[in-house]
Amino acid sequence: MFFPIIKSRSGDECVVALCDQWLIDYGNKEWKDDARRVLQQLNVFSDETRQNFEGVFDWLHEHACSRSYGLGTKLPWDKQYLIESLSDSTIYMAYYTVAHLLQQQDSFDGQKIGPANINPSEMTIDLWDYIFFVNKPYSSLKTNISKETLDLLRNEFQYWYPVDLRSSGKDLIPNHLTYSLYDHVAIWPNQEENRWPKAFRANGHLFLNGEKVIINNNSIIQTEYDAPIPNFYKAQQELYNRLMANGIEVFVVTASNEELIRMVVADPKYGYNVKPQNVIGIATLLNDNTQLTVSRKQIEDNTYDQMQNLNLKLTSYLWSPQSMFVGKYGAILTYINQWKMPVLVAGDTPTSDGYMMFHAYNQQRGTIRLWVNRKDAYLTLIKQMKNQYASEQEQNDLPVTADKNWIYVTPNDLGPENGMLSNITSKQKEVLEDKIRYLFSVSRTYAK
């Protein structure tokens, strides 16, 4: 066979070589028919996209899937080769459902073990099968990990999977996205298991003034929509106002946009009455002058008006410290006080609020930890974190504080129609009232 001379961009002559190769047989008729069933129930939002997928099914057959270098997972049966990325990373979305339990939020390489306290080496194929398949019994596993812990991972996967929407580029329809359909039906063959993706949105570039719309040149198109009216919790309003009336400063440290939260909790008409300067949240840079989107300078200059920033255009660039995960505690130290710890701290999400709940604690004051149980899985996780951290403190000869002064309430206890103590037992009411009285007595000492 004759091959014409082809040169690379560097000027080197390209040489054809016959190499050993592993192939995935996407041309297998039975498998292809099953993958078509996944496509039939998939929302792709346009006839053009569906026709593109159908066209790929018509010509797709064997695909070379291995290589000897670069990014990829080793082939289980031939470890000298790697699986190339487009073939390998087709159900990685399933990992998102449990990632927050297996690795710390600030550990992108996974070296820091997560709240589930599981080492990567312990996550065998059998354990993944237990998480992904409801008919896999715990008794079949060879592991020291408790059923309670593995059930927590399994429940997270069951709750969040399948994918509601996968957004990707049109150029990935002939490969990555189509391979994903094949692999989902191979791993979960029955539609009744409800693990097939629900929607793929294949996108391309829009053109604005003759140029592609991309983030790097700040050509994002602004959209407007009606936001839902936020819920106002009477019990939360009561607590804020009672604390402030007794000389305790109340701060709202939020993982949401700072200006949005400030416009609610600092506006007297909503009943929270938090000082504008006491709202700490996510700040992004402005589109026109790279200034922060927050009003901290205006507040310092006594020129703050909650309406003046409504029309500011935001960019996608965040400012630090970001008041989420570990950054929430960092924001407390940076913007509130690095020496005085709170007398009460409250949260509802283990991954976002957990670090703050455990580290923003003052043993002398006996900081109260108020946990709003909006999800049973989150309550289980925060209690596991509490027990784990208390054990680690004891092992390291530190004062054991992680399990001290916790109060648990539900959103119904804080509901719009309820007062602070409406839906809790008389015993819980007595304990909470004692804690609040203690807070007020402490505040007179430390708020001076």
Tab-separated table of C-alpha atoms in Angstrom:
chain	number	residue	atom	x	y	z
A	1	MET	CA	0.000	0.000	0.000
A	2	PHE	CA	1.351	3.425	-0.931
A	3	PHE	CA	1.288	6.274	1.576
A	4	PRO	CA	2.299	9.752	0.394
A	5	ILE	CA	4.890	11.625	2.429
A	6	ILE	CA	3.225	13.572	5.229
A	7	LYS	CA	5.064	16.057	7.405
A	8	SER	CA	4.111	17.326	10.831
A	9	ARG	CA	3.866	20.990	11.800
A	10	SER	CA	7.417	20.727	13.117
A	11	GLY	CA	8.629	19.639	9.678
A	12	ASP	CA	9.326	16.034	10.658
A	13	GLU	CA	8.376	13.227	8.313
A	14	CYS	CA	5.514	11.110	9.653
A	15	VAL	CA	6.146	7.356	9.612
A	16	VAL	CA	3.351	4.798	9.485
A	17	ALA	CA	3.818	1.949	11.954
A	18	LEU	CA	1.807	-1.182	12.623
A	19	CYS	CA	1.433	-1.417	16.425
A	20	ASP	CA	-0.289	-3.772	18.793
A	21	GLN	CA	-3.647	-2.304	19.674
A	22	TRP	CA	-6.765	-3.049	21.729
A	23	LEU	CA	-10.116	-2.256	20.113
A	24	ILE	CA	-13.610	-1.701	21.502
A	25	ASP	CA	-16.196	-3.346	19.263
A	26	TYR	CA	-18.817	-0.617	18.982
A	27	GLY	CA	-20.001	-2.388	15.818
A	28	ASN	CA	-21.434	-5.303	17.819
A	29	LYS	CA	-25.061	-5.389	16.613
A	30	GLU	CA	-26.670	-6.365	19.926
A	31	TRP	CA	-24.711	-3.713	21.851
A	32	LYS	CA	-25.404	-1.065	19.214
A	33	ASP	CA	-29.137	-1.828	19.302
A	34	ASP	CA	-29.116	-1.441	23.097
A	35	ALA	CA	-27.257	1.875	22.808
A	36	ARG	CA	-29.877	3.092	20.331
A	37	ARG	CA	-32.498	2.438	23.020
A	38	VAL	CA	-30.631	4.837	25.316
A	39	LEU	CA	-30.580	7.434	22.543
A	40	GLN	CA	-34.330	7.024	21.921
A	41	GLN	CA	-35.201	8.101	25.480
A	42	LEU	CA	-32.498	10.804	25.601
A	43	ASN	CA	-33.480	14.468	25.356
A	44	VAL	CA	-31.001	16.101	22.935
A	45	PHE	CA	-33.021	19.343	22.459
A	46	SER	CA	-32.740	19.535	18.645
A	47	ASP	CA	-33.341	17.425	15.543
A	48	GLU	CA	-29.872	18.325	14.264
A	49	THR	CA	-28.202	16.812	17.320
A	50	ARG	CA	-30.284	13.642	17.122
A	51	GLN	CA	-29.450	13.238	13.436
A	52	ASN	CA	-25.748	13.632	14.273
A	53	PHE	CA	-25.990	10.865	16.888
A	54	GLU	CA	-27.873	8.604	14.459
A	55	GLY	CA	-25.216	9.218	11.831
A	56	VAL	CA	-22.487	8.127	14.236
A	57	PHE	CA	-24.332	4.881	14.984
A	58	ASP	CA	-24.458	4.167	11.237
A	59	TRP	CA	-20.680	4.255	10.715
A	60	LEU	CA	-19.194	3.500	14.156
A	61	HIS	CA	-17.475	0.099	14.425
A	62	GLU	CA	-14.199	-1.001	16.064
A	63	HIS	CA	-12.384	1.800	17.881
A	64	ALA	CA	-8.726	1.720	18.937
A	65	CYS	CA	-8.824	2.456	22.655
A	66	SER	CA	-5.290	1.910	23.994
A	67	ARG	CA	-2.031	3.807	24.010
A	68	SER	CA	1.308	3.511	25.751
A	69	TYR	CA	1.666	7.018	27.220
A	70	GLY	CA	-0.300	10.070	28.310
A	71	LEU	CA	-3.441	10.396	30.412
A	72	GLY	CA	-5.593	7.363	31.089
A	73	THR	CA	-6.349	4.300	33.192
A	74	LYS	CA	-4.314	1.129	32.763
A	75	LEU	CA	-6.061	-1.681	30.913
A	76	PRO	CA	-6.976	-4.215	33.624
A	77	TRP	CA	-5.806	-7.205	31.537
A	78	ASP	CA	-2.788	-5.577	29.835
A	79	LYS	CA	-1.244	-2.972	32.122
A	80	GLN	CA	1.436	-1.868	29.664
A	81	TYR	CA	-1.311	0.077	27.888
A	82	LEU	CA	-3.530	2.972	28.932
A	83	ILE	CA	-7.150	3.484	27.890
A	84	GLU	CA	-7.323	6.724	25.938
A	85	SER	CA	-9.403	9.428	27.608
A	86	LEU	CA	-12.412	9.599	25.297
A	87	SER	CA	-13.086	5.887	25.783
A	88	ASP	CA	-12.294	5.828	29.494
A	89	SER	CA	-14.078	8.830	31.007
A	90	THR	CA	-17.678	8.055	30.076
A	91	ILE	CA	-19.390	7.484	33.445
A	92	TYR	CA	-17.116	9.657	35.605
A	93	MET	CA	-20.208	11.673	36.536
A	94	ALA	CA	-21.101	8.781	38.851
A	95	TYR	CA	-18.034	9.626	40.934
A	96	TYR	CA	-19.327	13.147	41.530
A	97	THR	CA	-22.117	11.679	43.658
A	98	VAL	CA	-19.690	10.359	46.296
A	99	ALA	CA	-16.540	12.453	45.757
A	100	HIS	CA	-17.342	14.715	48.729
A	101	LEU	CA	-17.262	11.668	51.006
A	102	LEU	CA	-14.050	10.131	49.642
A	103	GLN	CA	-11.752	13.145	49.443
A	104	GLN	CA	-11.403	16.511	51.164
A	105	GLN	CA	-12.753	19.496	49.262
A	106	ASP	CA	-9.310	21.115	49.041
A	107	SER	CA	-7.630	17.895	47.885
A	108	PHE	CA	-8.091	17.705	44.132
A	109	ASP	CA	-5.610	14.840	43.816
A	110	GLY	CA	-7.494	12.845	46.449
A	111	GLN	CA	-4.520	12.474	48.791
A	112	LYS	CA	-6.496	13.807	51.775
A	113	ILE	CA	-9.033	11.234	52.918
A	114	GLY	CA	-12.620	12.493	53.024
A	115	PRO	CA	-15.302	12.347	55.733
A	116	ALA	CA	-16.084	8.676	55.021
A	117	ASN	CA	-12.530	7.871	56.208
A	118	ILE	CA	-11.868	5.393	53.371
A	119	ASN	CA	-8.415	4.941	51.834
A	120	PRO	CA	-8.312	4.870	48.004
A	121	SER	CA	-6.775	1.375	48.116
A	122	GLU	CA	-9.889	0.117	49.931
A	123	MET	CA	-12.189	1.078	47.053
A	124	THR	CA	-12.140	-2.245	45.237
A	125	ILE	CA	-14.288	-3.209	42.256
A	126	ASP	CA	-16.585	-5.126	44.625
A	127	LEU	CA	-17.160	-1.985	46.699
A	128	TRP	CA	-17.994	0.061	43.612
A	129	ASP	CA	-20.402	-2.686	42.562
A	130	TYR	CA	-22.095	-2.396	45.968
A	131	ILE	CA	-22.505	1.354	45.510
A	132	PHE	CA	-23.708	1.190	41.893
A	133	PHE	CA	-25.945	-1.907	41.994
A	134	VAL	CA	-28.778	-2.394	44.485
A	135	ASN	CA	-28.723	-6.198	44.140
A	136	LYS	CA	-25.137	-6.493	45.423
A	137	PRO	CA	-25.343	-7.758	49.049
A	138	TYR	CA	-23.009	-6.432	51.737
A	139	SER	CA	-22.349	-10.022	52.886
A	140	SER	CA	-20.512	-10.692	49.595
A	141	LEU	CA	-17.883	-8.028	50.299
A	142	LYS	CA	-14.453	-8.605	51.803
A	143	THR	CA	-13.942	-5.319	53.580
A	144	ASN	CA	-13.525	-3.751	57.004
A	145	ILE	CA	-15.600	-0.731	56.013
A	146	SER	CA	-18.916	-0.698	57.868
A	147	LYS	CA	-22.216	-1.264	56.083
A	148	GLU	CA	-23.425	2.068	57.474
A	149	THR	CA	-20.602	3.923	55.717
A	150	LEU	CA	-21.028	2.087	52.417
A	151	ASP	CA	-24.797	2.584	52.561
A	152	LEU	CA	-24.181	6.313	52.904
A	153	LEU	CA	-22.197	6.242	49.638
A	154	ARG	CA	-24.789	4.018	47.988
A	155	ASN	CA	-27.649	6.312	49.041
A	156	GLU	CA	-25.846	9.371	47.665
A	157	PHE	CA	-25.392	7.629	44.313
A	158	GLN	CA	-28.993	6.383	44.275
A	159	TYR	CA	-30.241	9.896	45.032
A	160	TRP	CA	-28.169	11.846	42.479
A	161	TYR	CA	-27.809	9.435	39.548
A	162	PRO	CA	-28.676	9.355	36.658
A	163	VAL	CA	-27.354	12.481	34.970
A	164	ASP	CA	-30.146	15.000	34.431
A	165	LEU	CA	-28.116	16.991	31.939
A	166	ARG	CA	-24.668	16.545	30.393
A	167	SER	CA	-23.519	19.640	28.501
A	168	SER	CA	-20.666	19.178	26.070
A	169	GLY	CA	-19.292	20.270	22.704
A	170	LYS	CA	-20.733	19.172	19.355
A	171	ASP	CA	-17.324	17.811	18.391
A	172	LEU	CA	-17.693	15.078	21.034
A	173	ILE	CA	-20.838	13.536	19.506
A	174	PRO	CA	-18.833	11.211	17.186
A	175	ASN	CA	-16.816	9.826	20.074
A	176	HIS	CA	-17.039	10.655	23.795
A	177	LEU	CA	-20.810	11.251	24.075
A	178	THR	CA	-21.722	8.262	21.929
A	179	TYR	CA	-19.312	6.031	23.866
A	180	SER	CA	-21.066	7.201	27.032
A	181	LEU	CA	-24.404	5.874	25.731
A	182	TYR	CA	-22.811	2.515	24.942
A	183	ASP	CA	-21.155	2.258	28.355
A	184	HIS	CA	-24.250	3.219	30.347
A	185	VAL	CA	-26.309	0.463	28.748
A	186	ALA	CA	-23.428	-2.001	29.176
A	187	ILE	CA	-23.151	-1.297	32.911
A	188	TRP	CA	-26.862	-0.755	33.615
A	189	PRO	CA	-28.614	-2.805	30.894
A	190	ASN	CA	-32.154	-2.402	32.207
A	191	GLN	CA	-33.939	0.895	31.715
A	192	GLU	CA	-35.984	0.097	34.826
A	193	GLU	CA	-32.861	0.684	36.939
A	194	ASN	CA	-33.116	4.341	35.903
A	195	ARG	CA	-29.380	4.928	35.482
A	196	TRP	CA	-29.323	6.034	31.836
A	197	PRO	CA	-28.570	9.728	31.199
A	198	LYS	CA	-31.681	11.841	30.750
A	199	ALA	CA	-30.370	14.645	28.536
A	200	PHE	CA	-27.307	15.661	26.508
A	201	ARG	CA	-26.950	19.270	25.421
A	202	ALA	CA	-24.451	19.526	22.563
A	203	ASN	CA	-23.295	23.116	22.259
A	204	GLY	CA	-21.167	25.118	19.894
A	205	HIS	CA	-19.947	28.709	19.861
A	206	LEU	CA	-22.289	31.649	19.431
A	207	PHE	CA	-21.044	34.609	17.435
A	208	LEU	CA	-21.228	38.144	18.801
A	209	ASN	CA	-20.010	40.987	16.588
A	210	GLY	CA	-18.409	38.420	14.300
A	211	GLU	CA	-16.389	36.734	17.075
A	212	LYS	CA	-16.910	33.558	19.079
A	213	VAL	CA	-18.406	34.123	22.519
A	214	ILE	CA	-15.837	32.852	25.017
A	215	ILE	CA	-15.096	33.632	28.666
A	216	ASN	CA	-11.547	34.817	28.064
A	217	ASN	CA	-12.579	37.934	26.166
A	218	ASN	CA	-15.476	38.799	28.518
A	219	SER	CA	-18.062	38.344	25.761
A	220	ILE	CA	-20.575	36.531	27.928
A	221	ILE	CA	-24.164	37.392	27.018
A	222	GLN	CA	-26.116	38.643	30.036
A	223	THR	CA	-29.559	37.160	30.693
A	224	GLU	CA	-32.402	38.303	32.903
A	225	TYR	CA	-34.977	36.132	34.633
A	226	ASP	CA	-37.457	36.312	37.474
A	227	ALA	CA	-35.952	34.921	40.665
A	228	PRO	CA	-38.221	33.133	43.174
A	229	ILE	CA	-39.105	35.001	46.335
A	230	PRO	CA	-36.874	33.714	49.155
A	231	ASN	CA	-38.314	31.941	52.194
A	232	PHE	CA	-38.198	33.946	55.402
A	233	TYR	CA	-37.842	31.908	58.565
A	234	LYS	CA	-39.498	33.393	61.607
A	235	ALA	CA	-37.344	31.392	64.018
A	236	GLN	CA	-34.186	32.571	62.275
A	237	GLN	CA	-35.374	36.174	62.478
A	238	GLU	CA	-36.167	35.713	66.181
A	239	LEU	CA	-32.754	34.247	66.928
A	240	TYR	CA	-30.866	36.971	65.034
A	241	ASN	CA	-32.763	39.762	66.734
A	242	ARG	CA	-32.602	38.266	70.235
A	243	LEU	CA	-28.850	37.779	69.935
A	244	MET	CA	-28.300	41.339	68.684
A	245	ALA	CA	-30.590	42.758	71.381
A	246	ASN	CA	-28.273	41.185	73.954
A	247	GLY	CA	-25.099	42.635	72.499
A	248	ILE	CA	-23.999	39.712	70.332
A	249	GLU	CA	-22.802	40.559	66.818
A	250	VAL	CA	-24.494	38.418	64.140
A	251	PHE	CA	-22.628	37.662	60.907
A	252	VAL	CA	-23.920	35.842	57.833
A	253	VAL	CA	-21.103	33.941	56.105
A	254	THR	CA	-22.557	32.537	52.914
A	255	ALA	CA	-21.416	30.555	49.872
A	256	SER	CA	-23.819	32.665	47.772
A	257	ASN	CA	-23.222	36.031	46.141
A	258	GLU	CA	-22.555	38.555	48.893
A	259	GLU	CA	-24.637	41.376	47.425
A	260	LEU	CA	-27.686	39.165	46.929
A	261	ILE	CA	-27.683	37.978	50.545
A	262	ARG	CA	-26.949	41.484	51.858
A	263	MET	CA	-29.979	42.891	50.015
A	264	VAL	CA	-32.189	40.519	52.044
A	265	VAL	CA	-30.714	40.172	55.524
A	266	ALA	CA	-29.622	43.832	55.821
A	267	ASP	CA	-32.936	45.279	54.643
A	268	PRO	CA	-35.175	46.051	57.670
A	269	LYS	CA	-38.328	45.126	55.771
A	270	TYR	CA	-37.304	41.455	55.774
A	271	GLY	CA	-36.911	41.325	59.536
A	272	TYR	CA	-33.351	39.997	59.934
A	273	ASN	CA	-31.753	43.401	60.643
A	274	VAL	CA	-28.148	42.242	60.102
A	275	LYS	CA	-25.668	45.081	59.634
A	276	PRO	CA	-24.644	45.436	55.962
A	277	GLN	CA	-20.958	45.101	56.877
A	278	ASN	CA	-21.687	41.808	58.675
A	279	VAL	CA	-22.526	39.921	55.461
A	280	ILE	CA	-19.581	37.948	54.052
A	281	GLY	CA	-20.102	36.019	50.825
A	282	ILE	CA	-18.781	35.158	47.392
A	283	ALA	CA	-17.293	38.136	45.586
A	284	THR	CA	-16.561	38.264	41.863
A	285	LEU	CA	-14.860	40.911	39.765
A	286	LEU	CA	-16.797	43.490	37.795
A	287	ASN	CA	-16.822	43.426	34.025
A	288	ASP	CA	-15.869	47.057	33.414
A	289	ASN	CA	-13.251	48.005	35.993
A	290	THR	CA	-12.203	44.738	37.757
A	291	GLN	CA	-13.448	46.087	41.090
A	292	LEU	CA	-15.149	43.749	43.524
A	293	THR	CA	-18.881	43.238	43.206
A	294	VAL	CA	-19.380	43.798	46.896
A	295	SER	CA	-20.212	47.021	48.711
A	296	ARG	CA	-17.608	46.883	51.478
A	297	LYS	CA	-15.925	50.135	50.416
A	298	GLN	CA	-19.292	51.894	50.096
A	299	ILE	CA	-20.240	50.709	53.586
A	300	GLU	CA	-16.958	52.016	55.004
A	301	ASP	CA	-17.582	55.387	53.313
A	302	ASN	CA	-21.187	55.446	54.553
A	303	THR	CA	-22.470	55.679	50.957
A	304	TYR	CA	-24.075	52.241	50.726
A	305	ASP	CA	-27.393	52.001	48.870
A	306	GLN	CA	-28.681	48.488	48.281
A	307	MET	CA	-30.202	49.479	44.918
A	308	GLN	CA	-27.112	51.035	43.341
A	309	ASN	CA	-25.442	47.749	42.406
A	310	LEU	CA	-28.396	46.046	40.723
A	311	ASN	CA	-27.177	46.655	37.166
A	312	LEU	CA	-23.521	45.760	37.652
A	313	LYS	CA	-22.219	43.161	35.211
A	314	LEU	CA	-20.343	40.297	36.853
A	315	THR	CA	-17.515	38.194	35.507
A	316	SER	CA	-16.817	34.535	36.273
A	317	TYR	CA	-13.696	35.358	38.305
A	318	LEU	CA	-14.007	34.747	42.048
A	319	TRP	CA	-12.220	36.742	44.726
A	320	SER	CA	-10.573	35.211	47.787
A	321	PRO	CA	-11.112	34.033	50.386
A	322	GLN	CA	-14.075	32.220	48.912
A	323	SER	CA	-16.601	31.751	51.688
A	324	MET	CA	-17.278	28.080	51.014
A	325	PHE	CA	-15.729	24.849	52.324
A	326	VAL	CA	-12.455	25.635	54.157
A	327	GLY	CA	-12.718	29.188	52.825
A	328	LYS	CA	-15.752	29.847	55.009
A	329	TYR	CA	-13.580	29.602	58.118
A	330	GLY	CA	-10.872	31.587	56.289
A	331	ALA	CA	-13.410	34.348	55.643
A	332	ILE	CA	-14.251	34.460	59.368
A	333	LEU	CA	-10.575	34.943	60.244
A	334	THR	CA	-10.009	37.488	57.463
A	335	TYR	CA	-13.131	39.637	57.585
A	336	ILE	CA	-14.485	39.208	61.129
A	337	ASN	CA	-11.842	38.469	63.740
A	338	GLN	CA	-8.893	36.097	63.819
A	339	TRP	CA	-8.787	35.903	67.630
A	340	LYS	CA	-12.361	35.921	68.900
A	341	MET	CA	-14.331	32.779	68.100
A	342	PRO	CA	-18.142	32.758	67.773
A	343	VAL	CA	-20.420	32.007	70.717
A	344	LEU	CA	-22.862	30.344	68.287
A	345	VAL	CA	-22.241	28.896	64.832
A	346	ALA	CA	-24.885	27.339	62.560
A	347	GLY	CA	-24.824	25.333	59.328
A	348	ASP	CA	-26.711	22.785	57.231
A	349	THR	CA	-24.244	21.300	54.687
A	350	PRO	CA	-21.356	19.075	55.909
A	351	THR	CA	-19.003	19.727	53.005
A	352	SER	CA	-19.516	23.493	52.942
A	353	ASP	CA	-20.105	24.212	56.625
A	354	GLY	CA	-18.289	21.329	58.310
A	355	TYR	CA	-14.861	22.955	58.597
A	356	MET	CA	-16.419	26.064	60.125
A	357	MET	CA	-18.556	24.050	62.544
A	358	PHE	CA	-15.524	22.247	63.978
A	359	HIS	CA	-12.829	24.932	63.851
A	360	ALA	CA	-14.799	28.080	64.696
A	361	TYR	CA	-15.142	26.834	68.263
A	362	ASN	CA	-14.077	28.428	71.547
A	363	GLN	CA	-13.807	25.979	74.422
A	364	GLN	CA	-13.797	28.709	77.072
A	365	ARG	CA	-17.030	30.208	75.793
A	366	GLY	CA	-18.589	26.832	75.054
A	367	THR	CA	-19.581	27.743	71.503
A	368	ILE	CA	-23.011	26.365	70.577
A	369	ARG	CA	-23.258	24.475	67.291
A	370	LEU	CA	-26.730	24.708	65.729
A	371	TRP	CA	-27.270	22.171	62.939
A	372	VAL	CA	-30.267	22.515	60.615
A	373	ASN	CA	-31.130	19.003	59.418
A	374	ARG	CA	-32.430	19.599	55.899
A	375	LYS	CA	-31.345	16.151	54.676
A	376	ASP	CA	-30.978	12.907	56.642
A	377	ALA	CA	-27.841	11.883	54.722
A	378	TYR	CA	-26.222	15.183	55.739
A	379	LEU	CA	-27.168	14.611	59.382
A	380	THR	CA	-25.585	11.150	59.246
A	381	LEU	CA	-22.431	12.581	57.689
A	382	ILE	CA	-22.007	15.454	60.150
A	383	LYS	CA	-22.430	13.029	63.058
A	384	GLN	CA	-19.812	10.729	61.546
A	385	MET	CA	-17.475	13.711	61.163
A	386	LYS	CA	-18.176	14.676	64.776
A	387	ASN	CA	-17.276	11.208	66.065
A	388	GLN	CA	-14.218	10.933	63.817
A	389	TYR	CA	-12.808	14.333	64.828
A	390	ALA	CA	-13.466	13.723	68.524
A	391	SER	CA	-11.594	10.418	68.258
A	392	GLU	CA	-8.669	12.058	66.467
A	393	GLN	CA	-8.497	14.820	69.072
A	394	GLU	CA	-8.327	12.194	71.816
A	395	GLN	CA	-5.659	10.196	69.955
A	396	ASN	CA	-3.502	13.321	69.631
A	397	ASP	CA	-3.879	14.295	73.314
A	398	LEU	CA	-5.923	17.375	72.421
A	399	PRO	CA	-8.972	18.654	74.307
A	400	VAL	CA	-11.960	16.747	72.947
A	401	THR	CA	-14.330	19.459	71.698
A	402	ALA	CA	-15.669	18.133	68.374
A	403	ASP	CA	-18.666	16.417	70.014
A	404	LYS	CA	-19.586	19.241	72.388
A	405	ASN	CA	-22.586	21.592	72.380
A	406	TRP	CA	-24.570	20.405	69.344
A	407	ILE	CA	-28.236	21.289	68.861
A	408	TYR	CA	-30.196	19.755	65.973
A	409	VAL	CA	-33.314	21.297	64.421
A	410	THR	CA	-35.205	20.772	61.166
A	411	PRO	CA	-36.311	23.371	58.587
A	412	ASN	CA	-39.869	22.815	59.818
A	413	ASP	CA	-38.760	24.014	63.249
A	414	LEU	CA	-37.618	27.219	61.556
A	415	GLY	CA	-40.505	27.447	59.086
A	416	PRO	CA	-42.148	30.700	57.990
A	417	GLU	CA	-45.180	29.998	60.157
A	418	ASN	CA	-43.253	28.883	63.226
A	419	GLY	CA	-41.547	30.581	66.101
A	420	MET	CA	-38.167	29.492	67.329
A	421	LEU	CA	-39.445	26.855	69.732
A	422	SER	CA	-42.687	25.756	68.123
A	423	ASN	CA	-41.905	22.234	66.866
A	424	ILE	CA	-39.475	20.856	69.430
A	425	THR	CA	-40.091	18.859	72.564
A	426	SER	CA	-40.356	20.445	75.993
A	427	LYS	CA	-36.993	18.929	76.926
A	428	GLN	CA	-35.333	20.338	73.784
A	429	LYS	CA	-36.990	23.669	74.481
A	430	GLU	CA	-35.590	23.714	78.017
A	431	VAL	CA	-32.071	22.877	76.777
A	432	LEU	CA	-32.189	25.472	73.991
A	433	GLU	CA	-33.507	28.182	76.322
A	434	ASP	CA	-30.691	27.386	78.767
A	435	LYS	CA	-28.170	27.665	75.930
A	436	ILE	CA	-29.575	30.993	74.793
A	437	ARG	CA	-29.545	32.369	78.345
A	438	TYR	CA	-25.947	31.222	78.596
A	439	LEU	CA	-25.155	32.964	75.301
A	440	PHE	CA	-26.567	36.209	76.574
A	441	SER	CA	-24.573	35.992	79.815
A	442	VAL	CA	-21.388	35.216	77.872
A	443	SER	CA	-22.006	38.094	75.461
A	444	ARG	CA	-21.975	40.633	78.261
A	445	THR	CA	-18.463	39.476	79.101
A	446	TYR	CA	-16.980	39.114	75.631
A	447	ALA	CA	-18.868	41.730	73.616
A	448	LYS	CA	-17.247	44.572	75.538
